[in-house]
Coordinates of C-alpha atoms in Angstrom, one line a residue:
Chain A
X4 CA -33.5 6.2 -2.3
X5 CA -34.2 6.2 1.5
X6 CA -32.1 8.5 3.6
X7 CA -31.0 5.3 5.9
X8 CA -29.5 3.6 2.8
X9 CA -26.2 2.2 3.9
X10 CA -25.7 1.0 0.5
X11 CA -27.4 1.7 -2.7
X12 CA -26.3 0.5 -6.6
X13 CA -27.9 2.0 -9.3
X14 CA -27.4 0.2 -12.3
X15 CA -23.8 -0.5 -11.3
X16 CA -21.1 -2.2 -14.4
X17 CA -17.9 -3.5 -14.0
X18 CA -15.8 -5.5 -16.2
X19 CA -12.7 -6.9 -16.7
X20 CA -11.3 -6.0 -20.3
X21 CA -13.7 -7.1 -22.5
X22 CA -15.8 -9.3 -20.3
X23 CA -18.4 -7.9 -18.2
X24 CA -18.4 -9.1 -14.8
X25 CA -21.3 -7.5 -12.8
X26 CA -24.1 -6.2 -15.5
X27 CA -25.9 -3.2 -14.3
X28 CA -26.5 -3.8 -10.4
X29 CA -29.3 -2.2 -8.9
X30 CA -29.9 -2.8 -4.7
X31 CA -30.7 -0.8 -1.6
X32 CA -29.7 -2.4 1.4
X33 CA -30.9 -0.5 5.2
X34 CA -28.9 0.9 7.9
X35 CA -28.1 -2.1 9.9
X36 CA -29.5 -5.3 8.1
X37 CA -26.9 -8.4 7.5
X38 CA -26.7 -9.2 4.1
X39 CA -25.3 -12.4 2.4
X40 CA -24.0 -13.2 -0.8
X41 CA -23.9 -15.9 -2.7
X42 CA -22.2 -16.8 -5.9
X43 CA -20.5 -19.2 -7.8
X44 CA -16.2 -18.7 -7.9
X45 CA -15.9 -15.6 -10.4
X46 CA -19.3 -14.2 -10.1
X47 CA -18.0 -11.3 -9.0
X48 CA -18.5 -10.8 -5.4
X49 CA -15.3 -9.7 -4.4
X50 CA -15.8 -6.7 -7.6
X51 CA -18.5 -5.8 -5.8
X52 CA -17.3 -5.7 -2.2
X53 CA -13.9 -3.4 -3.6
X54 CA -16.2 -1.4 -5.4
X55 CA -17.8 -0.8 -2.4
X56 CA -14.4 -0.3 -0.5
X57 CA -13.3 2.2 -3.1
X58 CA -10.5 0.0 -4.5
X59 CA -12.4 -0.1 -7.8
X60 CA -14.1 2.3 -9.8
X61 CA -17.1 1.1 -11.8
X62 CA -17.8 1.6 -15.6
X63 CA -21.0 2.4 -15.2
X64 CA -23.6 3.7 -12.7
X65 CA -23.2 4.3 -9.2
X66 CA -22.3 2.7 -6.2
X67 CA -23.4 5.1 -2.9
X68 CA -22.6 4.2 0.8
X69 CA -24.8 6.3 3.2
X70 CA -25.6 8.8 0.5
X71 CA -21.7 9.3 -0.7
X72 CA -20.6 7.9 -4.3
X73 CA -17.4 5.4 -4.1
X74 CA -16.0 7.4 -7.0
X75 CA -16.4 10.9 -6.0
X76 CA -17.1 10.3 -1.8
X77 CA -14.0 8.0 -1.5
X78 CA -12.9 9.6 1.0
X79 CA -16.2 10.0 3.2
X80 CA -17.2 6.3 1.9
X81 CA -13.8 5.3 3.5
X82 CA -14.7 6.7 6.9
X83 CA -17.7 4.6 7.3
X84 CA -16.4 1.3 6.0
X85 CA -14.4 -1.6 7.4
X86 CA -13.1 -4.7 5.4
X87 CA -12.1 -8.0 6.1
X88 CA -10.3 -9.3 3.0
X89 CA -10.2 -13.3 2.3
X90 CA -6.6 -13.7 3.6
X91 CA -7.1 -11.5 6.3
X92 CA -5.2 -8.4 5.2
X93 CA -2.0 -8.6 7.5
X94 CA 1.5 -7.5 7.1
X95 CA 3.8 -10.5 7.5
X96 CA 6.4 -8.6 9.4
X97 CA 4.4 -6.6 12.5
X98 CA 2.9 -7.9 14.6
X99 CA -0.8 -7.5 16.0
X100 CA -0.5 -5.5 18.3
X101 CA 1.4 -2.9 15.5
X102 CA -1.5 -3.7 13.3
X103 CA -4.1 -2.1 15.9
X104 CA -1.6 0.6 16.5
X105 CA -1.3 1.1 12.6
X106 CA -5.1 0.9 12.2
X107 CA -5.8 3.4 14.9
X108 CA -3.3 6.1 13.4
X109 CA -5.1 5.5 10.3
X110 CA -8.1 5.8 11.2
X111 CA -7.5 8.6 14.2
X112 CA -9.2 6.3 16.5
X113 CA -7.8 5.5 20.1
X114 CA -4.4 4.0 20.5
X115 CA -5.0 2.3 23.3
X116 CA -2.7 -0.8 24.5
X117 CA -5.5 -1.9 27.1
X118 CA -8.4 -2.2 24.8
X119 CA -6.0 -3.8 22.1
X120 CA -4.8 -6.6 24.6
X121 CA -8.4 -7.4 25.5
X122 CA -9.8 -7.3 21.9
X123 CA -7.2 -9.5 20.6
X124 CA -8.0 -11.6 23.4
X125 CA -11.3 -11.8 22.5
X126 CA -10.4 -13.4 19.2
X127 CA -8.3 -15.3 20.6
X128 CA -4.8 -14.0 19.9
X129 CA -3.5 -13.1 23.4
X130 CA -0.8 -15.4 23.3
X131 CA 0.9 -14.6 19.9
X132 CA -0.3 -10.2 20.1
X133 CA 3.0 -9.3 20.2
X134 CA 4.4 -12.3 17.4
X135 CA 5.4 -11.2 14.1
X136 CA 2.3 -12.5 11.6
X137 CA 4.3 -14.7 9.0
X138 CA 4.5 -17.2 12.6
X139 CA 0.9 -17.3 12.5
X140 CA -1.2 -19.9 10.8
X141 CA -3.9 -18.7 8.3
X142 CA -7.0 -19.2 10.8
X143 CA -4.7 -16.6 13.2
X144 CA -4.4 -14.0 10.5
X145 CA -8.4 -14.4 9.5
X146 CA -8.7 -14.0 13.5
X147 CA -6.4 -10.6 13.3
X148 CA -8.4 -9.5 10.7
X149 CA -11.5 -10.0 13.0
X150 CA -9.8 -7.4 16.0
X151 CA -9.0 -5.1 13.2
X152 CA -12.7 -5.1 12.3
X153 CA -14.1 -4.8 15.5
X154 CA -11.2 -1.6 16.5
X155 CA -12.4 0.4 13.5
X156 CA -15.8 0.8 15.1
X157 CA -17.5 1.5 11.5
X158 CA -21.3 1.7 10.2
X159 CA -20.8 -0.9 7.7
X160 CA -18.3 -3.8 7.4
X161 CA -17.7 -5.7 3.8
X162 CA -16.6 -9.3 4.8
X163 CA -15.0 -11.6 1.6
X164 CA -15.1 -15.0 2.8
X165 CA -15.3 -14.4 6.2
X166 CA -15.6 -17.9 7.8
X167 CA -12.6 -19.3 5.1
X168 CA -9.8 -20.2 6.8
X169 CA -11.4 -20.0 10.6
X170 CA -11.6 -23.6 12.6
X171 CA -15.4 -24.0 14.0
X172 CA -14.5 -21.7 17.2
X173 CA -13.4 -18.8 15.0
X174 CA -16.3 -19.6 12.7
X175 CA -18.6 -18.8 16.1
X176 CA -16.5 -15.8 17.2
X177 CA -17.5 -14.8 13.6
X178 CA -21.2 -15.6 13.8
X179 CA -21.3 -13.7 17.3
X180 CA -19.5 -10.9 16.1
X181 CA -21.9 -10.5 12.9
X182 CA -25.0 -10.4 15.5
X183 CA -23.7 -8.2 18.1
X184 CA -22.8 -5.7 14.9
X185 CA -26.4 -6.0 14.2
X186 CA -27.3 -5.0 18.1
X187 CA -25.2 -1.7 17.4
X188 CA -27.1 -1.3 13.9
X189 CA -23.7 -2.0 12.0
X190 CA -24.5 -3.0 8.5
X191 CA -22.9 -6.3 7.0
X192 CA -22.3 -7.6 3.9
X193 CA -20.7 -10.8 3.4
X194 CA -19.1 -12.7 0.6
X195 CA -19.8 -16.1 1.2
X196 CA -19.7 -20.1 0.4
X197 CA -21.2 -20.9 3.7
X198 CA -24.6 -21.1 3.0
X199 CA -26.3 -22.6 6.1
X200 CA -24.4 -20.6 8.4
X201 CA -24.9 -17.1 7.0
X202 CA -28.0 -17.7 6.0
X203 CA -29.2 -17.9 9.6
X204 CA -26.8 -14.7 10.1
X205 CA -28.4 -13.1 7.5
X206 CA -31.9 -10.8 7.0
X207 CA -31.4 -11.0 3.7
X208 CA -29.5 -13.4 1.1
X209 CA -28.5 -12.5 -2.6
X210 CA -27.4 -14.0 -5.2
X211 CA -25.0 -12.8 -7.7
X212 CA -25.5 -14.9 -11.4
X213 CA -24.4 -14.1 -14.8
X214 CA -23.6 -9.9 -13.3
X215 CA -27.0 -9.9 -11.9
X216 CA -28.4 -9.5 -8.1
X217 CA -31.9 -11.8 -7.2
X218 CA -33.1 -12.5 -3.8
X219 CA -32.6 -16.1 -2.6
X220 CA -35.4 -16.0 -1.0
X221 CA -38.1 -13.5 -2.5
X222 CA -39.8 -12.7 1.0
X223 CA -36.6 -11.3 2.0
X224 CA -35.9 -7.6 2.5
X225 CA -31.9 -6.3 2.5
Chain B
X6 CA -6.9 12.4 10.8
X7 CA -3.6 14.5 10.4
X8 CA -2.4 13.9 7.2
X9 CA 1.5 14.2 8.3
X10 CA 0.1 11.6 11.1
X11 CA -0.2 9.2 8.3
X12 CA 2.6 9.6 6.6
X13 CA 4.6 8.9 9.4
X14 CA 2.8 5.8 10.3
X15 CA 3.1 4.7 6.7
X16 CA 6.9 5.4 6.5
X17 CA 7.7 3.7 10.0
X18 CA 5.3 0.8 8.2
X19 CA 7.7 0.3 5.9
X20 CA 11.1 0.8 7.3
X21 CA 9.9 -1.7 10.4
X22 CA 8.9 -4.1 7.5
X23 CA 12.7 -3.5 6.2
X24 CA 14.4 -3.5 9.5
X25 CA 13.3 -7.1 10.5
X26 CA 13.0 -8.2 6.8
X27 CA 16.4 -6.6 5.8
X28 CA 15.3 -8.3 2.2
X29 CA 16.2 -4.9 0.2
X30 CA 19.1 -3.7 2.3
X31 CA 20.8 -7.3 1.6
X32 CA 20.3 -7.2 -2.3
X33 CA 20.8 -3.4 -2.4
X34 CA 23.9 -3.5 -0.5
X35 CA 25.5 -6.6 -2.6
X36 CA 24.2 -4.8 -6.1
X37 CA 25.9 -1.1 -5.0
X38 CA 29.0 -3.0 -3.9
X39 CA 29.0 -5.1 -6.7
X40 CA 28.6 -2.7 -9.6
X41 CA 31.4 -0.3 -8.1
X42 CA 33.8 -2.9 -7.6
X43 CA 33.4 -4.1 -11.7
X44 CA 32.9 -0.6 -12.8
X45 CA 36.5 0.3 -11.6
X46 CA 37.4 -3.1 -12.7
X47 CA 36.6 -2.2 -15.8
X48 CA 38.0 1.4 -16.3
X49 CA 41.5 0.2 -15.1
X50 CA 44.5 1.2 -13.7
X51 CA 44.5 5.1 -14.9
X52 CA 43.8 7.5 -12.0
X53 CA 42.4 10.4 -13.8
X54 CA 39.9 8.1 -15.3
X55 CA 39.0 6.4 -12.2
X56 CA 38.6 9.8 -10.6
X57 CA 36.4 10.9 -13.4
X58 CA 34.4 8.3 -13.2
X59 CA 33.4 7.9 -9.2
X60 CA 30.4 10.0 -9.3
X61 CA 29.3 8.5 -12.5
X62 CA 29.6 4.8 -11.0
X63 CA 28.0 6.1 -8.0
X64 CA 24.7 7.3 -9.6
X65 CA 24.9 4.1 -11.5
X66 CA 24.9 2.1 -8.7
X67 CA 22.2 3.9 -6.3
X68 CA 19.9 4.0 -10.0
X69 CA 20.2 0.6 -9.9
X70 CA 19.6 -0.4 -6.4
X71 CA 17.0 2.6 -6.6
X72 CA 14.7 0.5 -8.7
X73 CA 15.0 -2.8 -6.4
X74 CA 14.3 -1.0 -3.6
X75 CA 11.5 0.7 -4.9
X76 CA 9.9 -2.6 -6.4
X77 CA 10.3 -4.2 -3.1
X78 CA 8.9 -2.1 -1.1
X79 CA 5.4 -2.8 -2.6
X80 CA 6.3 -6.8 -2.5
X81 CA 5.0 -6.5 1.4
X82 CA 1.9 -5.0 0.4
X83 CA 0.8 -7.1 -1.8
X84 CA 1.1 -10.5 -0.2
X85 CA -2.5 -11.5 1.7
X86 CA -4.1 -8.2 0.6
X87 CA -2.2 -5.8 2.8
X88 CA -2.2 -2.9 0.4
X89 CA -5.8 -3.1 -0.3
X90 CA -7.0 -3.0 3.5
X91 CA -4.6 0.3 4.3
X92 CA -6.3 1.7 1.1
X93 CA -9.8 1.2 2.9
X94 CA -9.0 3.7 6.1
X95 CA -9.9 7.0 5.6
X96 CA -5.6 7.9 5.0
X97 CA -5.3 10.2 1.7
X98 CA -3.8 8.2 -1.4
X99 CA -1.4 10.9 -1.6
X100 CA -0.9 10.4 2.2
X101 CA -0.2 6.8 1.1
X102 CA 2.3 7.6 -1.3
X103 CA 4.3 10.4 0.8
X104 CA 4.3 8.0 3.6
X105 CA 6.5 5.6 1.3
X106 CA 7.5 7.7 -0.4
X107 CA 9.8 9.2 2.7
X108 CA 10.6 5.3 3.4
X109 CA 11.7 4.8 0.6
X110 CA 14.1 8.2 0.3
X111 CA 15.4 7.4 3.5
X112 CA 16.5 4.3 2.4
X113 CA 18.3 5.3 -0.2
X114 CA 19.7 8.2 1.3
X115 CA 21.3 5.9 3.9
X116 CA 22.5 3.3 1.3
X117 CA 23.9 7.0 -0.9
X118 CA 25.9 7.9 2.2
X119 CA 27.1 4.3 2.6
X120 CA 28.2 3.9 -1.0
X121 CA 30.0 7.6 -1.3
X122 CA 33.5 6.3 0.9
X123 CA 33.5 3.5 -0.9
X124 CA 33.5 5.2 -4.3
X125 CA 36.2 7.5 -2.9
X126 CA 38.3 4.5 -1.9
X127 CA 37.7 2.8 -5.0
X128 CA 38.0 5.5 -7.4
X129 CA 41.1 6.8 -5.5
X130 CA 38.8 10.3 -5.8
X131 CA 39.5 13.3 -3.4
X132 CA 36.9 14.5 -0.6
X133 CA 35.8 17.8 -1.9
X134 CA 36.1 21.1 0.5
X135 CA 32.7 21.7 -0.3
X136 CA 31.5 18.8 1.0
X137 CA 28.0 20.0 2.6
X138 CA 26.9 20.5 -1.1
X139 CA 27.8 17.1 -2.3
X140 CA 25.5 15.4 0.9
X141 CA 22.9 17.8 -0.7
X142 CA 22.9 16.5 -4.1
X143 CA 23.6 13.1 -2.6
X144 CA 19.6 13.8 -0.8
X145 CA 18.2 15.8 -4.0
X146 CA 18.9 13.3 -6.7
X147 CA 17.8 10.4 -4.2
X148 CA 14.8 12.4 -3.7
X149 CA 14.1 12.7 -7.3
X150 CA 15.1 9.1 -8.1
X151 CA 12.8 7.7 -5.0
X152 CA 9.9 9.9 -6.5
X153 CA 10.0 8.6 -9.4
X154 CA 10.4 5.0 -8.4
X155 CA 8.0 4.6 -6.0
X156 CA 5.6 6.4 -8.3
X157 CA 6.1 3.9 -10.8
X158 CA 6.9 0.5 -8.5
X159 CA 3.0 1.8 -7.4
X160 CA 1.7 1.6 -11.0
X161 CA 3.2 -1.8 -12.0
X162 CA 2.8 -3.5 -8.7
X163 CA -0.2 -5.3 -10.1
X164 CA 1.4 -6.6 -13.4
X165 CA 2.9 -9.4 -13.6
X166 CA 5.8 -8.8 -15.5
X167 CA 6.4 -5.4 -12.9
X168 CA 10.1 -6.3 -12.5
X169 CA 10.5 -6.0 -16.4
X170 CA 8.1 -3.3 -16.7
X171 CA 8.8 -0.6 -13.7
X172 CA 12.9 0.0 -15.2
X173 CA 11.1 0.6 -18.9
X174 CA 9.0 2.3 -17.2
X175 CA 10.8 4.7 -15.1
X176 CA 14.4 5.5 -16.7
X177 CA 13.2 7.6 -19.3
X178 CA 11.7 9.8 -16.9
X179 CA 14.4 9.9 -14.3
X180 CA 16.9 10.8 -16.5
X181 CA 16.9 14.1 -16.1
X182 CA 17.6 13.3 -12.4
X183 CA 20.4 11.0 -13.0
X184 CA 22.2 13.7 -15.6
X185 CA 21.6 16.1 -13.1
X186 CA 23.2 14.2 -9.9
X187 CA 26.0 13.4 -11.9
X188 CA 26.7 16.6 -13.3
X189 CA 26.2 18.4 -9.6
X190 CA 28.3 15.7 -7.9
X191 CA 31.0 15.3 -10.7
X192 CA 31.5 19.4 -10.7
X193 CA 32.0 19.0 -6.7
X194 CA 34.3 16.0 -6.8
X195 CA 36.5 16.6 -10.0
X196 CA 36.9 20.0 -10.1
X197 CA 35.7 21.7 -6.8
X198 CA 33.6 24.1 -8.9
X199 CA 30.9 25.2 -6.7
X200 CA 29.0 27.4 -8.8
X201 CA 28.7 25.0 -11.5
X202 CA 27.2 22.4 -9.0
X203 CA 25.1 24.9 -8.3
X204 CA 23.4 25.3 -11.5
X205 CA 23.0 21.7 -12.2
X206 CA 21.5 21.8 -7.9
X207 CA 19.1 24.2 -9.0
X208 CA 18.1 22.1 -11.8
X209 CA 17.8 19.2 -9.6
X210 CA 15.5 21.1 -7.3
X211 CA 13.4 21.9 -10.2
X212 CA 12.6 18.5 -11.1
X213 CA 12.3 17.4 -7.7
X214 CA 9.7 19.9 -7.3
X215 CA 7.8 19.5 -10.7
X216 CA 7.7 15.8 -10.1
X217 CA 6.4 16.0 -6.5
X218 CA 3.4 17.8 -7.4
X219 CA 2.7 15.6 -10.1
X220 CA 3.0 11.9 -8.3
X221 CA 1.3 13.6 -5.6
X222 CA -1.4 14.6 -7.4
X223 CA -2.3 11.7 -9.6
X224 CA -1.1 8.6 -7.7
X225 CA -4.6 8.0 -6.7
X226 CA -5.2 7.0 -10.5
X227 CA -2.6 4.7 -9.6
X228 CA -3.8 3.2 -7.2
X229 CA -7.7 2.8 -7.6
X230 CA -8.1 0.4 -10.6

C-alpha cells in the first residue's frame, strides 16, 4: 500500500443478515484524487461510505484511511474525515449558526462567529443562519451540510448523494467546492446518480455491481 | 478535543433541542401528573395508606416518564441522519453517551423535584426533617434510572419496534434502582429513619457506580453497527 493512501480496502465484506452486500472490496484511492461512484439503488454505496466513516464495522477484511483501520483507528480515522449525509445531517431544532458552533466544539476547531457568517454565506444561507432548520427547505439543509463540510477542514470528505436535493445553483456551489477541495489536495469520494456531472468532477469513476468495485472507465486511476 | 468539552456540547445539544421542542417535558409532565393523580385514586380515602404509598407512586411515575424521556431524546437524532454525522467528529462514543447522558439526568432530576410536592399534596405525606437526604436519593435513583435508559433508548433506537422493545428491555435491569429509591425515600418519608435510608443510599450508589462503568465502557458497541 502506498504511504499517500487516503483510502485503501482490502478485500472488504459487509452484509446485511444473510445477504452480502459488498463482496470482498479491494481499492486504493491517492491523497487528493476525486473519486465517484456509481451504483444502482441498494448496491451498497452508502455501506461503503459509513464503513468508511466508522458507523459500520465490516465482516471481513479491512478498510484503512491514511494508514488507520476504521475498526481499530476509529478514532484517528475520525479526525481526518468529513461527511455529508443524503439528507444533510441537521438537527431540526438549532439553527446553523449552532450547527457550526456544535461542529467546532466537536471537532476543537475555531468557534469563530465571523468565519461562520461568511461561510454560510457562501452557500448561500446568510439570510436564514440564525433560523431554526425544520423552517428550511431540503435544498437549505443539503446547503448547511455543505458549510459544515467546508468548517471541518478535513483530508478526505465522503459525500452520499451530494447534488440530491440541491437546485442547479447549489448543484454548482457543489461542483466548485469539490474542485477547490482538490486545489488543497482534499480527497473525495462521492455517492452518486449524477453521472455527467461527477464524472467531469471526477479523476476517477467506480462502479459498485453485485458487491464488487470495476473502473468505469479502465484508463482511469483513483 | 477535551472530552468534558464534548459532553457539555452534547448535553446543551439536547436540552436546547428540548427547550424549543418541549415534546418530552409536555408528555412527561401530563404522564407524572397523570399516574399520581389515579394512583391515589385508586388507593382511597385511608391516610396511612396514602402516606405509605407516596414514594412508591412517585418512583412509579418518574420510571415511567423515565423511559419516554429517554426514547425521545434519541427521536432528534435520528431524523435526517443527525446522529450518524455527530458520530463522524472525532468526540469519544462514550463522550457521546455522558453528554446525554447528563441531558437526560437533568431532565429528570427537574421533572423528580417537580413531582415530589405534588406527591406530598396528594398523598397527604409529611416533609421529612431530613430532607437534604431525600433530594439525594431523588438525584441517585434518577441517576441510576437515566443510565440505564439512555443506555438502552441508544441500543433500540434503530429498531423499529424500539418503543415496545426499550421498556422489555430496560426494567429488568433497573430494578434494583427502582427497589432501591423506593426503599431510601420511603424510610425518609414514612418513618424519618435516617440510617436505614442510608443503607439502601449506599446501595444506590453502588449500582450507580457499577452501571456507569459498564454503559461507559461498551456503549460504543452500541452505537457502531
Amino acid at each position: 500500500m502506498p504511504d499517500d493512501a487516503a483510502i485503501a480496502l482490502h478485500g472488504l465484506v459487509r452484509g446485511y443478515g444473510r445477504r452480502a452486500v459488498l463482496k470482498g472490496l479491494d481499492l486504493e484511492v491517492s491523497q487528493g484524487k476525486v473519486v465517484a461512484l456509481f451504483g444502482a439503488n441498494g448496491a451498497g454505496k452508502t455501506t461503503l461510505l459509513r464503513l468508511l466513516a466508522t458507523r459500520l464495522r465490516p465482516s471481513g477484511g479491512r478498510a484503512l484511511v491514511f494508514g488507520h483501520d476504521v475498526v481499530t483507528s476509529g478514532h484517528e480515522v475520525r479526525r481526518r474525515i468529513a461527511t455529508l449525509a443524503v439528507f444533510g445531517g441537521a438537527y431540526a431544532t438549532l439553527t446553523a449558526r449552532e450547527h457550526l458552533r456544535l461542529d467546532a466544539a466537536l471537532r476543537d476547531t475555531p468557534n469563530d462567529d465571523e468565519a461562520f457568517t461568511a461561510l454560510l454565506g457562501r452557500v448561500g444561507l446568510a439570510d436564514a443562519a440564525d433560523a431554526l432548520v425544520r423552517t428550511y427547505s431540503s435544498g437549505m439543509r443539503k446547503r448547511l451540510g455543505l458549510a459544515r463540510l467546508l468548517a471541518a477542514d478535513a483530508d478526505l470528505w465522503l459525500l452520499d448523494e451530494p447534488h440530491a436535493a440541491l437546485d442547479h445553483d447549489g448543484q454548482d456551489l457543489l461542483d466548485a467546492l469539490v474542485a477547490e477541495a482538490r486545489g488543497r489536495a482534499t480527497t473525495v469520494l462521492m455517492a452518486t446518480h449524477e453521472r455527467d456531472r461527477s464524472r467531469r468532477l471526477a479523476d476517477a469513476s467506480l462502479v459498485l455491481d453485485d458487491g464488487r468495485l470495476r473502473l468505469l472507465d479502465p484508463g482511469e486511476s483513483p | 478535543m477535551n472530552d468534558l468539552l464534548a459532553v457539555l456540547w452534547v448535553a446543551r445539544k439536547d436540552l436546547l433541542h428540548e427547550t424549543r421542542s418541549k415534546a418530552t417535558t409536555v408528555a412527561t409532565l401530563f404522564f407524572s401528573a397523570v399516574t399520581l393523580v389515579v394512583l391515589a385514586f385508586a388507593i382511597g380515602q385511608d391516610e396511612s395508606l396514602l402516606r405509605g404509598a407516596a414514594t412508591g407512586a412517585l418512583w412509579v411515575a418518574l420510571a415511567f416518564a423515565g423511559v419516554i424521556s429517554a426514547a425521545q431524546s434519541y427521536q432528534a437524532d435520528l431524523e435526517d441522519g443527525a446522529f450518524d454525522h455527530l458520530l463522524t467528529t472525532p468526540v469519544p462514543r462514550a463522550a457521546v453517551y455522558v453528554g446525554k447522558l447528563l441531558a437526560n439526568w437533568l431532565f429528570m432530576l427537574l421533572l423528580g423535584l417537580l413531582m415530589l410536592p405534588v406527591t406530598f399534596v396528594l398523598y397527604g405525606a409529611a416533609w421529612p426533617t431530613a430532607w437534604p437526604w431525600l433530594l439525594a436519593t431523588l438525584a441517585l435513583g434518577t441517576l441510576g434510572f437515566a443510565l440505564i435508559a439512555v443506555f438502552y433508548a441508544g441500543l433500540t433506537a434503530n429498531l423499529r419496534a424500539r418503543e415496545s422493545l426499550l421498556p422489555v428491555l430496560m426494567f429488568p435491569i433497573v430494578v434494583p434502582i427502582l427497589l432501591a429509591s423506593v426503599r431510601a425515600s420511603g424510610a425518609l418519608v414514612g418513618s424519618d429513619d435516617l440510617a436505614l435510608a442510608q443503607g439502601w443510599l449506599r446501595l444506590l450508589v453502588g449500582f450507580d457506580l457499577v452501571y456507569a462503568v459498564l454503559c461507559t465502557a461498551i456503549y460504543h458497541f452500541v452505537v457502531e453497527e
